[in-house]
XYZ file of C-alpha atoms in Angstrom:
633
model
C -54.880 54.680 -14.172
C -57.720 52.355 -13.745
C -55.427 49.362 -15.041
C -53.207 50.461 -12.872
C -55.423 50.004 -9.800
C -56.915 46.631 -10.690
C -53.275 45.180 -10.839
C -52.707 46.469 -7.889
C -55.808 45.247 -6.121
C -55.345 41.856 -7.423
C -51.598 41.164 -6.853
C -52.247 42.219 -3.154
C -55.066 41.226 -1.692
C -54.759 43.205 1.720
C -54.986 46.736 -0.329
C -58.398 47.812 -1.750
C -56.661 50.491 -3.416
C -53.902 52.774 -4.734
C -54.746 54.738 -1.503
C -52.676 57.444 0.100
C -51.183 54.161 1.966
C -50.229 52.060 -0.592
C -48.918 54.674 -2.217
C -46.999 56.033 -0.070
C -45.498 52.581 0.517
C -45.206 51.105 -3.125
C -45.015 53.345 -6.449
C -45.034 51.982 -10.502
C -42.982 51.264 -13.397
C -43.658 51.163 -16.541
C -41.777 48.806 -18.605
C -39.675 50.539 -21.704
C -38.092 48.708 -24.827
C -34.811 46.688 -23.723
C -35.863 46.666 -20.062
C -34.785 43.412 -18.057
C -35.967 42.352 -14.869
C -32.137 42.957 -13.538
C -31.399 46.732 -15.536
C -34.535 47.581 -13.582
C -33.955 45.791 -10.177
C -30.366 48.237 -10.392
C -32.372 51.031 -11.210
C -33.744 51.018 -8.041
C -31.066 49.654 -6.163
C -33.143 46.503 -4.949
C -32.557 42.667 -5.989
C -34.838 40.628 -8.919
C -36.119 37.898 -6.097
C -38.010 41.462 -4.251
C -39.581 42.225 -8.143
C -40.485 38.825 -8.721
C -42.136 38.890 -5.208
C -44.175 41.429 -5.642
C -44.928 40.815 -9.396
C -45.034 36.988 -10.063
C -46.135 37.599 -13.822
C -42.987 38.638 -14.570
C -41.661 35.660 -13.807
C -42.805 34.972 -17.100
C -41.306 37.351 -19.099
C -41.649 41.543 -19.523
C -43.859 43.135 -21.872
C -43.375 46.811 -22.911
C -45.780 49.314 -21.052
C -46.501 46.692 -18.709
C -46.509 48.033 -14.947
C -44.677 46.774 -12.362
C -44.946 47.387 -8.476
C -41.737 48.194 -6.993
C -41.014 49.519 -3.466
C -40.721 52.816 -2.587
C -37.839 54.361 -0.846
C -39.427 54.430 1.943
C -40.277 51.026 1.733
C -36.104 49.951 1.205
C -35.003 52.627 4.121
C -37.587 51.875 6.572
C -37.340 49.552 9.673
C -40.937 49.380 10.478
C -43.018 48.330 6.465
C -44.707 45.467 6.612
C -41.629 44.171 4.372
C -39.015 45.401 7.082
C -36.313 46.253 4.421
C -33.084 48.295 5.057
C -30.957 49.412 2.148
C -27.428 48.932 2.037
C -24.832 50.672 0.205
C -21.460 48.389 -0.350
C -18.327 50.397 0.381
C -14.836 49.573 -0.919
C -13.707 46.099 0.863
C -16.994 45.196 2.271
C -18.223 41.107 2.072
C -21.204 39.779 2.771
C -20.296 38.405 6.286
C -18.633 42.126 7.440
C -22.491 43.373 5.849
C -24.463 40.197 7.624
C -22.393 40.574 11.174
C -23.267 44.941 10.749
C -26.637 43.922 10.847
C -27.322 40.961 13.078
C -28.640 38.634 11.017
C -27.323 35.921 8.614
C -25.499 35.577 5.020
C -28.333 33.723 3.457
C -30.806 35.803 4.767
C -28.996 38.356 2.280
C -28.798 36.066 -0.668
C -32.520 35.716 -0.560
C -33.294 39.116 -1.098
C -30.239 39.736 -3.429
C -30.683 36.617 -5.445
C -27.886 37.572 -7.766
C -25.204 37.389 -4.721
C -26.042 33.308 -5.132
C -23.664 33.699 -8.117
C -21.256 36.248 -8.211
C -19.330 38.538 -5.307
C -20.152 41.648 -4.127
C -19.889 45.201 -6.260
C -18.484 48.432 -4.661
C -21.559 50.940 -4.756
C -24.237 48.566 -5.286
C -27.252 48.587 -2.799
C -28.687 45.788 -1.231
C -31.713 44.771 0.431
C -31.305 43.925 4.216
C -34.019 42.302 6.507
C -34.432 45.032 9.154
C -35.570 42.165 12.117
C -31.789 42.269 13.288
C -30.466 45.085 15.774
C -28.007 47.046 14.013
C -24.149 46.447 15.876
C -23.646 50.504 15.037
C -26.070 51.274 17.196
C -26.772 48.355 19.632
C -23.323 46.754 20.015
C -22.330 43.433 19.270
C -23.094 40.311 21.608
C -19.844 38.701 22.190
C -21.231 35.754 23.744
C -23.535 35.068 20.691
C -23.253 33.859 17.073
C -24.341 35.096 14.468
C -27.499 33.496 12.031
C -25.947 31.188 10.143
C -22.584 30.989 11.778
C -21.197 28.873 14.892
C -17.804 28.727 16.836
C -15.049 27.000 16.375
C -11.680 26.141 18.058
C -8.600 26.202 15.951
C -6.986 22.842 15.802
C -3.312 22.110 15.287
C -1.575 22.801 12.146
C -4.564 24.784 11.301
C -4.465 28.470 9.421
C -6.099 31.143 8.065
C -6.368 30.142 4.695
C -7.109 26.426 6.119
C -9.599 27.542 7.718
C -11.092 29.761 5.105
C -11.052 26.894 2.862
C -13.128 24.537 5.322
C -16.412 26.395 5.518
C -16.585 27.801 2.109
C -15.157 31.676 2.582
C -12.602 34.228 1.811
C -9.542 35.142 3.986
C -11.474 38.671 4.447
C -15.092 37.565 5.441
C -12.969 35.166 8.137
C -10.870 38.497 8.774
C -14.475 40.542 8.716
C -16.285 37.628 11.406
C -13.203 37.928 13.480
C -12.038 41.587 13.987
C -8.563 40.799 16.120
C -8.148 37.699 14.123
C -4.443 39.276 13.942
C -1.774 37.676 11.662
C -1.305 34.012 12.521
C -3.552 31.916 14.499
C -2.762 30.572 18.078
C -3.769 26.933 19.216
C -7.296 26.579 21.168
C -8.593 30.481 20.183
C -12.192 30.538 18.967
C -13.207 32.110 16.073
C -16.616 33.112 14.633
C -16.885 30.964 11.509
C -20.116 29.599 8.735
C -21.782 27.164 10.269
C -21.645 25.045 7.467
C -18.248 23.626 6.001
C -17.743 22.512 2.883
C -15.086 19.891 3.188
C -13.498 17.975 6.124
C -10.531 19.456 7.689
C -8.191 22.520 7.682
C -4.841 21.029 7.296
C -2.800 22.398 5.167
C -0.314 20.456 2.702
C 2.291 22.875 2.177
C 4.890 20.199 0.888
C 2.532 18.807 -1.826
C -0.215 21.808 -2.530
C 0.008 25.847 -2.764
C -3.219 27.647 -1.683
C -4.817 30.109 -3.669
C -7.066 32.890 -3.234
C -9.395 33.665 -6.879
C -9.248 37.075 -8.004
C -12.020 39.188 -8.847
C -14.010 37.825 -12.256
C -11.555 35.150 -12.711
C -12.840 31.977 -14.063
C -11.155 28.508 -15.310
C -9.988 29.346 -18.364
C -7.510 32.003 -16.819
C -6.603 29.552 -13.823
C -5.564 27.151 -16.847
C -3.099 29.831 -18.403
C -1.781 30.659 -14.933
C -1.366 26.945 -13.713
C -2.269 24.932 -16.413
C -4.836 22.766 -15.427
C -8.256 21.980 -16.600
C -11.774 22.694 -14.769
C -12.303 19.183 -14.246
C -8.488 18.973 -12.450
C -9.469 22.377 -9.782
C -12.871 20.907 -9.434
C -11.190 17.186 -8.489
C -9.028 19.136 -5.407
C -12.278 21.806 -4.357
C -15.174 19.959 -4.944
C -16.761 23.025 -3.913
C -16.195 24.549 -7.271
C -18.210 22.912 -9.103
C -21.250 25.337 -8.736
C -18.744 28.178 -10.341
C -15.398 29.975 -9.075
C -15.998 32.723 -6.759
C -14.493 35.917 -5.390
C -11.664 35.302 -2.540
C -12.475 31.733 -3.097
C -9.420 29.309 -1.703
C -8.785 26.315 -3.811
C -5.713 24.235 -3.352
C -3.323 23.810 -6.365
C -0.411 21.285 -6.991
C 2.385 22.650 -6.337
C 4.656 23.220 -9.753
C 7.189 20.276 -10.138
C 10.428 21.145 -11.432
C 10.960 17.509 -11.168
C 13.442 15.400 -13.648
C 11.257 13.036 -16.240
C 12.359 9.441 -15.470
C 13.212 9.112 -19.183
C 15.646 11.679 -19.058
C 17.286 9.841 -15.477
C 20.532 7.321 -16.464
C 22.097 4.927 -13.875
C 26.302 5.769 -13.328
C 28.593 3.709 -11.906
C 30.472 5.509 -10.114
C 33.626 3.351 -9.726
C 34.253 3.818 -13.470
C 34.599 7.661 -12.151
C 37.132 7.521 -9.128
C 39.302 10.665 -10.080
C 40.306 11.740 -6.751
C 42.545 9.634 -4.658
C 43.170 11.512 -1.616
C 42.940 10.240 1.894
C 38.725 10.364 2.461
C 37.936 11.373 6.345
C 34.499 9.817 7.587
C 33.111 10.299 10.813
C 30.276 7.578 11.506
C 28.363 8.583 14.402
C 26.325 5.990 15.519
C 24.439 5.265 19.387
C 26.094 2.337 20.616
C 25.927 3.484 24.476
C 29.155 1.977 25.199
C 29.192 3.812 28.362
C 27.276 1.575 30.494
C 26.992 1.367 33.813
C 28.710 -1.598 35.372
C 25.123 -3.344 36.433
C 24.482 -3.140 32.872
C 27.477 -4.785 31.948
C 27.556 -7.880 34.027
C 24.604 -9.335 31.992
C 24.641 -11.130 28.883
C 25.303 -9.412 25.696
C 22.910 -11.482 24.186
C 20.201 -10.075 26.501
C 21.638 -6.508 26.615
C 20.608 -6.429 22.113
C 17.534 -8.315 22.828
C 16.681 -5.115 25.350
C 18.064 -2.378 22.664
C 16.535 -2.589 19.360
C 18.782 0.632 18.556
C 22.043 -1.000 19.505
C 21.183 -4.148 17.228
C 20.522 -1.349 14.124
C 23.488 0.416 14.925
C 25.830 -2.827 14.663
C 23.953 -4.495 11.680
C 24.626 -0.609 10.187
C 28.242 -0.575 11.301
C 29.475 -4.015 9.822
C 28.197 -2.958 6.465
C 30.489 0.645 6.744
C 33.295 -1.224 7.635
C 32.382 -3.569 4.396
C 31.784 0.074 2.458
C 35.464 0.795 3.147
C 37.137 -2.093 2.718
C 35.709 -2.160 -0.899
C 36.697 1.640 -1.667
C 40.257 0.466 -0.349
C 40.059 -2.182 -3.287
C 39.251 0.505 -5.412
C 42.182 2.842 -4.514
C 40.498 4.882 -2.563
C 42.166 5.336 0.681
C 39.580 5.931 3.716
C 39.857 6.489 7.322
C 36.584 5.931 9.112
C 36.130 7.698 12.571
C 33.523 6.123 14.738
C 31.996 7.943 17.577
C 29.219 7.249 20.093
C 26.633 9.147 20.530
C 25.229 7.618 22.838
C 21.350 8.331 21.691
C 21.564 12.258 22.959
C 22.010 15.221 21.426
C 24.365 16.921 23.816
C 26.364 14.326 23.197
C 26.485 14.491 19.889
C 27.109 18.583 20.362
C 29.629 17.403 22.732
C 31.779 15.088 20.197
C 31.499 17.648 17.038
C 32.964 20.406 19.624
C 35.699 18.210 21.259
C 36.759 16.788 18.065
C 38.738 18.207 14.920
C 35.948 18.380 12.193
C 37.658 20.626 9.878
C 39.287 18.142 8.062
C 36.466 15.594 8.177
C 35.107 15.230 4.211
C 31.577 13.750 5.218
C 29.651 12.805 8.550
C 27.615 9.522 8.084
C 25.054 9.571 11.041
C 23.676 9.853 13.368
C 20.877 7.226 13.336
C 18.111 9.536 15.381
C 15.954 12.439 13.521
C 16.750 15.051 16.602
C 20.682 13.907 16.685
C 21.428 14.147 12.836
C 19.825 17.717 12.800
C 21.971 18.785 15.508
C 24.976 18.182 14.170
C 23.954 19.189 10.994
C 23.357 22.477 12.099
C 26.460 22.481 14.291
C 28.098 21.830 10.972
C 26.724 23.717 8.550
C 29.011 26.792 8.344
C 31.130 24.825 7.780
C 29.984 22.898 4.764
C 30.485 19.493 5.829
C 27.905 17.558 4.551
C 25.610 15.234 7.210
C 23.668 12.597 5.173
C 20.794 10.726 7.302
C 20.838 7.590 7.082
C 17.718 6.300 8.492
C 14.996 8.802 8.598
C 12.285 9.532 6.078
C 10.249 12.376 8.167
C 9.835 16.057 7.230
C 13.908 16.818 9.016
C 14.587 20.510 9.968
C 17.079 20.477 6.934
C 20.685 22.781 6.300
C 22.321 23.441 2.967
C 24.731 20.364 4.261
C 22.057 17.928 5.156
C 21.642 14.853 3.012
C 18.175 13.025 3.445
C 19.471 9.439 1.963
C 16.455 8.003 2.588
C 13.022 8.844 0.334
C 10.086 10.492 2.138
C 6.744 9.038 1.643
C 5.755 12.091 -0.037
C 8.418 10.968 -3.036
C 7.452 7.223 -2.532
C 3.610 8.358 -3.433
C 4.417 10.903 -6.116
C 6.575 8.276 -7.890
C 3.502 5.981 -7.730
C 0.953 8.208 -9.044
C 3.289 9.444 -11.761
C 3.865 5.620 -12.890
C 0.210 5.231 -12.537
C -0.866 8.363 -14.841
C 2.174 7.646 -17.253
C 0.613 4.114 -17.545
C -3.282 4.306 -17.356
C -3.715 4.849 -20.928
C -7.404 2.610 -21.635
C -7.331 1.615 -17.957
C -10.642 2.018 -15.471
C -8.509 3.783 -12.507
C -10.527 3.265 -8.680
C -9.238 4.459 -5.344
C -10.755 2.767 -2.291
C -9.565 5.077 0.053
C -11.069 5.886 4.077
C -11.103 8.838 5.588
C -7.171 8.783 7.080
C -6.143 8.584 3.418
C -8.005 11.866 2.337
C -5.207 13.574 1.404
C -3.468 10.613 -0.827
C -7.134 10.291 -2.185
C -6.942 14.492 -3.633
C -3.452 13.856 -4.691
C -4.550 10.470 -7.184
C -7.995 12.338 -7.948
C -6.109 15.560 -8.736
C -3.106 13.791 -10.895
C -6.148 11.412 -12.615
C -9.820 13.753 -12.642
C -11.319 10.860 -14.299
C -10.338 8.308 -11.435
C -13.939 6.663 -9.849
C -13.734 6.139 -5.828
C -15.326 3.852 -3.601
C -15.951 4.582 -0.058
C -15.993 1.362 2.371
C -19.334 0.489 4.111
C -20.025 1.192 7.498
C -17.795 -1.625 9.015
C -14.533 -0.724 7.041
C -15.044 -3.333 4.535
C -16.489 -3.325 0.197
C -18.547 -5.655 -1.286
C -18.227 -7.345 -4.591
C -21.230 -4.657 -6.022
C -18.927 -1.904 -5.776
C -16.629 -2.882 -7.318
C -18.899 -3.985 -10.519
C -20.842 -0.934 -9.983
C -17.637 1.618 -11.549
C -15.500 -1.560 -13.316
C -16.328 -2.201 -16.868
C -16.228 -6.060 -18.410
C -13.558 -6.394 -20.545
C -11.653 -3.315 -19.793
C -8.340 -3.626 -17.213
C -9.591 -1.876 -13.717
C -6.433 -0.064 -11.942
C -6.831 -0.486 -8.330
C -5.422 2.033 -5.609
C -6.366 1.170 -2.427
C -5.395 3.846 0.547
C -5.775 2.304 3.873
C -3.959 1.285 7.068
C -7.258 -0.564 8.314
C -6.273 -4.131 8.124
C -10.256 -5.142 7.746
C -10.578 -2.743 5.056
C -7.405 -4.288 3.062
C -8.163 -7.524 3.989
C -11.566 -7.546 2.389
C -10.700 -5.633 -0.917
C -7.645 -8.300 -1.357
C -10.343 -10.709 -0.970
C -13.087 -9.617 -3.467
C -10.584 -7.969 -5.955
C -9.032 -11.537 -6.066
C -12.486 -13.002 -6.619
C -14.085 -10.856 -9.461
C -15.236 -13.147 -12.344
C -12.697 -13.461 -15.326
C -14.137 -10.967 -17.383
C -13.170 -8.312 -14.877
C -9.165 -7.584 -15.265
C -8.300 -6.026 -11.928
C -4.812 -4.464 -10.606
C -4.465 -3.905 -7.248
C -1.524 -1.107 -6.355
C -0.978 1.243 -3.636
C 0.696 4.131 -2.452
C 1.415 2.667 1.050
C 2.331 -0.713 1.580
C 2.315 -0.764 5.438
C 1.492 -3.228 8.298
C -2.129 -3.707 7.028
C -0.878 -5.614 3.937
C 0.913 -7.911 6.657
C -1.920 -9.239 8.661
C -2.631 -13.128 8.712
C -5.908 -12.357 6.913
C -4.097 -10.621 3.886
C -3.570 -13.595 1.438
C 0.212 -13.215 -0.146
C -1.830 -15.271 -2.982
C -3.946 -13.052 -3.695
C -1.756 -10.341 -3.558
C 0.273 -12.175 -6.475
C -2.991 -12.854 -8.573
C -3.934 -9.228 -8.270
C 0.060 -7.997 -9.469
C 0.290 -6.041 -6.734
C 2.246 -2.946 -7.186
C 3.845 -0.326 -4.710
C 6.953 2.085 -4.270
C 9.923 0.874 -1.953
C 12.902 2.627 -0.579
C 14.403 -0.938 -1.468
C 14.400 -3.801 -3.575
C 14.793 -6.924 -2.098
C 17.830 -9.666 -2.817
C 17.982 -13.620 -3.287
C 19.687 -15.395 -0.915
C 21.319 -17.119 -3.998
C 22.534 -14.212 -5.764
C 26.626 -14.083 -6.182
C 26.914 -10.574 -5.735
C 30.639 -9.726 -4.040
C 29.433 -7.841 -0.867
C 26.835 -10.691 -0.082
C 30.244 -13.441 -0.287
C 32.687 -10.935 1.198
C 29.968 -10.551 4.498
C 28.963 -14.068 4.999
C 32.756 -15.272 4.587
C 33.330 -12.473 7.268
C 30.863 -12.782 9.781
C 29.573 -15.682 8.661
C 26.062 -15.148 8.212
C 23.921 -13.146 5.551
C 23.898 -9.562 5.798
C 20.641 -7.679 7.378
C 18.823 -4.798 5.745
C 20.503 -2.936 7.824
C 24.233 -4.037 6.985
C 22.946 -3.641 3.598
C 21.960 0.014 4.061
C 25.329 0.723 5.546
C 26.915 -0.652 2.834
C 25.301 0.775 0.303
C 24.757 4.280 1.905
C 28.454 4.597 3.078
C 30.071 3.511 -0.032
C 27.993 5.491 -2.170
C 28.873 8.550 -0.004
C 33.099 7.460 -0.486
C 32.635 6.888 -4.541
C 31.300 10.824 -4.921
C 34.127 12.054 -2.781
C 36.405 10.191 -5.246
C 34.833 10.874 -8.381
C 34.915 14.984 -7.619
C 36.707 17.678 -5.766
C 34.299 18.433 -3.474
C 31.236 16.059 -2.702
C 28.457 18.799 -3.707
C 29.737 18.754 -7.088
C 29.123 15.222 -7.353
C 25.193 15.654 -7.139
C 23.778 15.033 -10.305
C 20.078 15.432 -10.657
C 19.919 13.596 -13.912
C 21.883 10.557 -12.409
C 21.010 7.522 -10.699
C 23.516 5.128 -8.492
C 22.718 1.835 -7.998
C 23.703 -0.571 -5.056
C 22.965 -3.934 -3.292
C 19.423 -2.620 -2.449
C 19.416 1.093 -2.830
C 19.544 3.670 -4.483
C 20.583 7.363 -4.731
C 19.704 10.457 -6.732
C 19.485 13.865 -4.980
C 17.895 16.615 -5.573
C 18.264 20.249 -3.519
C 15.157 20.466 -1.099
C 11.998 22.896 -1.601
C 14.128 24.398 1.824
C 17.519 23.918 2.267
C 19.933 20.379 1.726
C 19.279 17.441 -0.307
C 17.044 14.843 -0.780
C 17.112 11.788 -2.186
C 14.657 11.223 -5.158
C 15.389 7.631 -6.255
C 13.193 4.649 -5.278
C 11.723 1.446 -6.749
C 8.328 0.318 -7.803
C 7.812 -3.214 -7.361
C 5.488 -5.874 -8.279
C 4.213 -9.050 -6.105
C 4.927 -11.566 -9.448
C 3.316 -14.868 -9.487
C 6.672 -16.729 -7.671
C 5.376 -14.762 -4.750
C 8.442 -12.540 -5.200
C 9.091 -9.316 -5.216
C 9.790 -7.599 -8.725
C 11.621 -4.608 -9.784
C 8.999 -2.590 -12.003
C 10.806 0.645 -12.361
């Protein structure tokens, strides 16, 4: 006993003895065979960092029949100790933020005295230590018109949700649900919520078209999220950074969503024409907004002036003459076609006005209209009937029907096919993304397809140096490229040093977005070539000298050389007339595995994660050293 009261005395200095205070505050332990610091720390329902506290020899390592000081329960229940501990016992569906917001005082706070929390998720029955300097909300209230320790407000954005949300600052969809009582089911633009005041990455968009969210399940780890979605620790930690420090309990982590997609090995081209089967009269209605309808001020000027004023008008004619060409080559073909042309005067209700006026029945496809809100009407006005609408314009996210066609490819399929021809190809290759914050979410998508990818973040004035590149490029080895930017500073001055890297330094430059930045004056279309720039394209592009038919059959008709736009009509509407002829019915003539090729397009649909049809098909290109583009793929 006298050991006993010499440790005592020593290890704390304000008590002369094991007095009728001390021991009614504190009380001993001897240590048995087999006894860890954490068996004994649940023994007495309080957490290692309050043993090691009050016993730093243990720190370095137990001894058996050594004593140890451990609180008393008066000590763990009481409010008023000189330690001010509260116990807590965790009930069924409890978190640490429902525990933290019961008591007034923060998550952390918690952690510190329940040191193991740091690492795993709470246990149903376990007790916990609780600083006792909050009030407690059961029997003070809650503040409304206070936070928190630890936590902050924050205004829910656009696009933003629950799981969003949850994923920002680092918690599960039930300590958000515990910090905001009537959080309800969905969340409503401009409401506040009680969140962390921490985050642990940028924003709370969610990606539904590219990523699923997921919520980890109680003692899962990696090796089970491998079995269930097969990828590796190093791929999960790529997308949630945040998960490198272990997986925890109600943890959100965004997941690629499983692609059911066709290997391009396993895609052939078909020529359709060799196919034409059904010969029967072919009904197309091409809506398109000419606005013929115009008042008679409007009329008396120039027509010249009157396309210089409508950039729509100009698209809609360049479109039409290449329809008409469409037809007049599936009449060659013995196909015979009757093409109904409406206005639609860029409205809606007048497109919902034609479609109801009109006899549709018979009509065997609807090419048009040119604007997003038009083609969806009539699509919908359409749909119960099955007549198929195919867009011929728009790449946006469409409000799509079993009987819409998307005939042009998203970006979303213009960046997956680049980061599939990148992974397929990077075999011994250095891959770096240069990407700014806009590009975030191309930047997961690379890192998440290629862990092993390096990144470079531009300086503080949008722009790299030469050192970082040669800071992740190796000598000798072939350095893929991706740079992610609409900044025209930022691409101008990676063109620039990518171009100039000494010979020993191979260096591709590619991109999932070729947009206006790669246009500006400062953007050398030299350097571009030296670098082999590579991209995806809805299109390829055509020589002026090339002696395909359509190019001789347009000039020799209109006499000049047909737009992108004529092209696109071309190609478009006599793709859509060689699948009515080469089936019964036009949705039969979707082939998945099959690829049609045209002037500058091309077509291969594929039903929609929703409803209708998208097309799949697009081109990778190269900038060659004839400062030309070149098909890659």
């Amino acid at each position: 006993m006298l050991k006993c009261l010499i440790y005592v005395s020593v290890t704390f200095l304000f008590m002369v003895s094991c007095g009728s205070v001390a021991q009614q505050q504190y009380k001993s332990h001897s240590v048995q065979k087999g006894e860890t610091v954490y068996s004994i720390s649940k023994e007495y329902g309080i957490s290692e960092e309050t043993i090691y506290n009050l016993n730093p020899d243990a720190k370095n390592g137990l001894k058996v029949n050594s004593v140890l000081i451990i609180p008393s329960n008066s000590v763990i229940s009481s409010g008023t100790n000189n330690n001010n501990f509260r116990q807590h016992k965790v009930k069924k569906k409890e978190t640490l933020y429902g525990i933290a917001q019961l008591y007034n005082v923060s998550v952390d706070e918690i952690k510190k005295l329940n040191k193991d929390l740091y690492s795993r998720g709470l246990k149903k029955g376990e007790n916990l230590l609780i600083p006792a300097k909050g009030n407690n909300s059961e029997t003070n209230g809650s503040n409304t018109e206070t936070t928190l320790p630890g936590t902050q407000k924050y205004t829910v954005q656009a696009k933003e949700t629950k799981f969003g949300i949850a994923r920002k600052f680092g918690i599960s969809i039930a300590e958000l649900e515990d910090l905001n009582p009537n959080l309800g089911e969905s969340l409503k633009l401009g409401s506040v919520l009680i969140v962390p005041d921490k985050t642990v990455i940028e924003n709370a968009e969610i990606d539904d078209e590219n990523f699923q969210y997921y919520e980890v399940k109680p003692k899962e780890g990696f090796y089970r999220l491998k079995a269930k979605f097969g990828l590796s620790e190093e791929e999960v930690i790529a997308l949630n950074p945040y998960a490198k420090d272990g997986l925890k309990d109600g943890m959100i982590l965004k997941i690629p969503k499983e692609e059911n997609t066709i290997s391009q090995e396993d895609i052939s081209v078909v020529n359709l024409e060799n196919r034409i089967d059904n010969k029967k009269m072919k009904t197309v209605a091409l809506m398109l907004p000419f606005r013929l309808t115009r008042t008679a001020t409007d009329s008396t000027g120039n027509d010249q002036d009157w396309l210089k004023k409508d950039p729509t008008l100009r698209v809609a004619l360049d479109f039409y003459s290449g329809a008409l060409m469409a037809a007049e080559f599936a009449k060659d073909k013995g196909i015979s076609v009757t093409l109904n042309v409406y206005d639609t005067e860029k409205s809606d209700s007048k497109v919902a006005s034609i479609i109801s006026k009109s006899e549709f029945k018979n009509v065997d496809a609807v090419i048009g209209p040119l604007l997003q809100k038009n083609v969806e009407k009539a699509s919908a006005m359409l749909k119960d009937e099955k007549i198929p609408v195919f867009s011929p314009l728009s790449n946006r996210e469409m409000a799509m029907n079993d009987n819409l066609f998307q005939t042009l490819p998203t970006d979303a399929v213009l960046q997956k096919k680049m980061i599939r021809f990148i992974k397929d190809h990077s075999d011994g290759k250095n891959i770096i993304i240069i990407s700014d914050s806009k590009k975030a979410k191309q930047r997961e998508m690379i890192q998440a397809a290629i862990p092993e990818a390096k990144t470079v973040s531009p300086r503080g004035g949008g722009y790299i140096q030469a050192s970082d590149i040669t800071a992740v490029a190796s000598e000798g080895r072939e350095s893929w490229v991706i740079l992610e930017s609409t900044n025209p500073v930022l691409v101008s001055s990676a063109v620039n040093v990518l171009a100039a890297m000494p010979a020993n330094y191979k260096v591709r430059l590619f991109t999932l977005d070729r947009n206006e930045a790669y246009e500006w004056h400062e953007v050398s279309s030299t350097r571009l070539a030296k670098l082999n720039f590579t991209f995806p394209s809805v299109n390829k592009n055509i020589s002026e000298d090339d002696r395909n038919p359509f190019l001789i059959s347009y000039k020799n008709k209109y006499g000049v050389l047909p737009n992108r736009y004529a092209i696109r009509g071309f190609d478009v509407t006599y793709d859509v007339l060689l699948r009515l002829a080469s089936e019964k019915d036009i949705y039969d003539a979707i082939m998945p595995e099959s690829e049609t090729v045209y002037i500058e397009n091309k077509f291969r649909y594929e039903k929609s994660n929703t409803e209708g049809y998208c097309n799949e098909a697009a081109y990778i290109l190269k900038y060659n050293d004839e400062l030309k583009f070149e098909v890659v793929e």
